[in-house]
Coordinates of C-alpha atoms in Angstrom, one line a residue:
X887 CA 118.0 -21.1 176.2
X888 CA 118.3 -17.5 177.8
X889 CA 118.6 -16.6 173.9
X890 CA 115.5 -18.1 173.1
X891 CA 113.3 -16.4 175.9
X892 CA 114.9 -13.0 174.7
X893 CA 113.7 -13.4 171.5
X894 CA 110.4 -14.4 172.8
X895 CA 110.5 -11.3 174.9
X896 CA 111.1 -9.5 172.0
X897 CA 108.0 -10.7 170.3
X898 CA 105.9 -9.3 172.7
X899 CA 107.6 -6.7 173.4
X900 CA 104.9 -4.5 171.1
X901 CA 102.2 -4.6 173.6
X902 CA 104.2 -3.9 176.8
X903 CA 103.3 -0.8 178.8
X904 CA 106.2 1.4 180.1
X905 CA 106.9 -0.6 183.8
X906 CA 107.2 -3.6 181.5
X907 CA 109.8 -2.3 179.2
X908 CA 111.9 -1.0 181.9
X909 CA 111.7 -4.5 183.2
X910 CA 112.5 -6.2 179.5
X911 CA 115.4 -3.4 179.6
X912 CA 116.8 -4.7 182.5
X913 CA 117.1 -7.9 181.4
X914 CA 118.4 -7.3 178.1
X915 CA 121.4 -4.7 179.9
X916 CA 122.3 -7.8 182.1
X917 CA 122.7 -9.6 178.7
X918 CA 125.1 -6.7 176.9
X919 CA 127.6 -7.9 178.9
X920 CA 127.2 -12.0 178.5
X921 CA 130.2 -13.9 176.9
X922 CA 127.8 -15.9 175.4
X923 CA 127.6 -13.7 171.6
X924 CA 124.5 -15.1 171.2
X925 CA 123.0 -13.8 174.5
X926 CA 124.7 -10.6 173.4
X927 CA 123.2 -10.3 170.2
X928 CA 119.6 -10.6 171.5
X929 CA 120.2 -8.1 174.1
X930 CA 121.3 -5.8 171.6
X931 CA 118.8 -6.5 169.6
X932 CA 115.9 -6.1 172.2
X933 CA 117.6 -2.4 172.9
X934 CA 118.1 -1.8 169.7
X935 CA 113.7 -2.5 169.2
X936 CA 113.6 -0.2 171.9
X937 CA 115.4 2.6 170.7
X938 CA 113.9 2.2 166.7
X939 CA 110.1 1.7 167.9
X940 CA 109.5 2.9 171.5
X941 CA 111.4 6.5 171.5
X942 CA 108.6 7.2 174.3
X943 CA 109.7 5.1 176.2
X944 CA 113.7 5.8 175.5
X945 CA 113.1 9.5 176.2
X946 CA 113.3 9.5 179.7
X947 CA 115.4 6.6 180.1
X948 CA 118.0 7.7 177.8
X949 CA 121.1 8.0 180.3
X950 CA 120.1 4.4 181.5
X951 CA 120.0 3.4 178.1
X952 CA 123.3 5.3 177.1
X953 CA 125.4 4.1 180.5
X954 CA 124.3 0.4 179.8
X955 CA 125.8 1.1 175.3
X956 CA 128.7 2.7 177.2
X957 CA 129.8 0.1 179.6
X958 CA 129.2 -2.5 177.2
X959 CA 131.7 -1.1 174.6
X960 CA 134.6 -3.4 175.3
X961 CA 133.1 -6.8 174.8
X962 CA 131.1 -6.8 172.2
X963 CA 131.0 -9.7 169.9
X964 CA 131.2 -9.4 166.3
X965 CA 127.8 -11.4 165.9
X966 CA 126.1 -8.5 168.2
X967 CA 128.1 -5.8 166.4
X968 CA 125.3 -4.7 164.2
X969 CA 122.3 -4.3 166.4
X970 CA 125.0 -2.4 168.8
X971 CA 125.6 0.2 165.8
X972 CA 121.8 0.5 165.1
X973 CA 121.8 1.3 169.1
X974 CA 124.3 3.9 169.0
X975 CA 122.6 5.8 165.6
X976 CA 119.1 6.1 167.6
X977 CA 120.3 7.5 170.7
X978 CA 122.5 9.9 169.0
X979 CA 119.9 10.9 166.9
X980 CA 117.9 10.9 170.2
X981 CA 120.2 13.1 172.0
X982 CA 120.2 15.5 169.0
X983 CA 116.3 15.4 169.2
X984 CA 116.4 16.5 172.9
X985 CA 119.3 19.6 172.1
X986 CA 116.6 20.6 169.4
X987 CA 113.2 20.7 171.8
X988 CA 115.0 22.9 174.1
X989 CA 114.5 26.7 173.2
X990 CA 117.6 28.1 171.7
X991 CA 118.3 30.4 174.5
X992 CA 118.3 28.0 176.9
X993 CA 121.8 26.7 178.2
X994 CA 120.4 23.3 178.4
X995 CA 120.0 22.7 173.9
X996 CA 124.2 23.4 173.6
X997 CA 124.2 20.8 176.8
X998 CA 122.8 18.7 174.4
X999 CA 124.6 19.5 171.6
X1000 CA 128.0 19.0 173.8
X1001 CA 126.5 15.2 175.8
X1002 CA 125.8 14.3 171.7
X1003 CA 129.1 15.4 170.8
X1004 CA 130.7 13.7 173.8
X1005 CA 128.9 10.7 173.0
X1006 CA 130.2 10.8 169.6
X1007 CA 133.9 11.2 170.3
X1008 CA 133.5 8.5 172.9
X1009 CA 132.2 5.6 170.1
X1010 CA 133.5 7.1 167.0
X1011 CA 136.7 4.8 167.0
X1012 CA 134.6 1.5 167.4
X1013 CA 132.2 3.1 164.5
X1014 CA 134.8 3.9 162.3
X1015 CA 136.7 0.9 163.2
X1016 CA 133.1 -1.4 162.1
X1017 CA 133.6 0.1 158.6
X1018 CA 136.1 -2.8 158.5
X1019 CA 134.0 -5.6 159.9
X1020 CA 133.9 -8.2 157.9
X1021 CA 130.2 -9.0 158.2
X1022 CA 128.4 -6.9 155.4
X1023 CA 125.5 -6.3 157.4
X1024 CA 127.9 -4.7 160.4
X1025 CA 129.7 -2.5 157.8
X1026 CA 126.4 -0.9 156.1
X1027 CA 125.4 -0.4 159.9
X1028 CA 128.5 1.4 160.7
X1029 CA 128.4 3.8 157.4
X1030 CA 124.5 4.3 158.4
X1031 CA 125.6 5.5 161.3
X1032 CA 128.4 7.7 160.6
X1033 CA 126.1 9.3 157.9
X1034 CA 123.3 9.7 160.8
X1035 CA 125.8 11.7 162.8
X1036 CA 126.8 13.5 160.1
X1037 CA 123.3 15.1 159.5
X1038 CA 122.3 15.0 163.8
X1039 CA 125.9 17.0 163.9
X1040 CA 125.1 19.3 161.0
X1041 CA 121.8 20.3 162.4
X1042 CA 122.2 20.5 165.8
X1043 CA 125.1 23.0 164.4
X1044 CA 124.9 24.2 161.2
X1045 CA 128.1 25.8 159.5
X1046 CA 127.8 29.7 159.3
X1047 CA 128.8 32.2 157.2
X1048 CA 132.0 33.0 159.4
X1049 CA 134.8 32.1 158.2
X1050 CA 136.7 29.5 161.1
X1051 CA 133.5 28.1 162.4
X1052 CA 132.6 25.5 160.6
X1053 CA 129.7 24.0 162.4
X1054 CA 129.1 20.3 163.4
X1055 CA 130.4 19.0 160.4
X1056 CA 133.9 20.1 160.9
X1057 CA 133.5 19.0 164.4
X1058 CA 133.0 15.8 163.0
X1059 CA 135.5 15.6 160.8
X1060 CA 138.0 16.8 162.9
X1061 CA 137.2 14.1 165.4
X1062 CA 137.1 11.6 162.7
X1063 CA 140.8 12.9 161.5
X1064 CA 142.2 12.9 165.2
X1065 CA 141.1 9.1 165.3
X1066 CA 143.1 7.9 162.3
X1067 CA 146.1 9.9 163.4
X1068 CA 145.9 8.1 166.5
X1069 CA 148.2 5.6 167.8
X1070 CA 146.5 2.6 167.5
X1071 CA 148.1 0.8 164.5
X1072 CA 144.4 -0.6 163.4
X1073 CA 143.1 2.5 163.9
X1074 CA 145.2 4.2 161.5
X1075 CA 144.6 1.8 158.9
X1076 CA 141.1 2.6 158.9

């Protein structure tokens, strides 16, 4: 039933004014950590319609938004998996957004670039880890992702001319590399 008015919620959520998506946001958080995966996968599909088509509103809300995706990381049902993934590519790409519209002499656009990068190296296991889902939908999510913060990474820092530094991409990939060499057994096969 709590599914249900979600979705309705959801449906109207195109006309809402700000105070009324902070509201809908509220409730939808509550529901990232349900037990119930269907609860769970409206919630993350409500925040995931927030992120995609109200970035205005996401903006200023974006620690909120990113302390609710962190704290939810450990529960997540498989069912909820993919709207979870299309959360984490848009407030990636939102953090890298925000590094970018600071002036580049500013301290405040490599704070950017270091909260995206934190971000990344915070979720990267359970995105490289949903390139093995077995829902087809979850995997293509996952590999949308990783491709997003490949090109955020590569922007934000692009590789240079100097030999050693090889921007956001090696960053990346040296994350990505430090993740299968990790401990976890399932991990490693990835």
């Amino acid at each position: 039933r709590r599914g249900t008015f979600t979705d309705l919620a959801l449906c109207l959520a195109g006309g809402l004014d700000d105070a009324a998506l902070s509201s809908l946001f509220k409730t939808a958080a509550v529901g990232l950590q349900d037990g119930d995966s269907g609860v769970q996968k409206k919630s993350y599909k409500v925040v995931a319609y927030l992120c995609a088509s109200r970035p205005e509103w996401v903006q200023p809300n974006l620690q909120t938004v990113v302390e609710a995706l962190v704290s939810g990381k450990e529960g997540v049902s498989s069912a909820a998996r993919r709207f979870r993934l299309r959360c984490l590519k848009h407030v990636i790409l939102l953090l890298g957004q925000q590094s970018d519209e600071q002036p580049a002499a500013d301290e405040g656009s490599e704070e950017g670039a270091s909260a995206q990068q934190q971000l990344v190296a915070s979720l990267l296991s359970e995105i490289v880890l949903s390139c093995k889902e077995a829902n087809q939908k979850s995997r293509a999510a996952a590999n949308e992702v990783l491709i997003s913060i490949a090109h955020a990474m590569d922007s934000a820092q692009p590789a240079t001319a100097i030999p050693g530094s090889g921007g956001g991409l090696q960053t990346l990939f040296t994350m990505i590399a430090g993740g299968l060499a990790g401990e976890s057994p399932h991990m490693v096969a990835a």
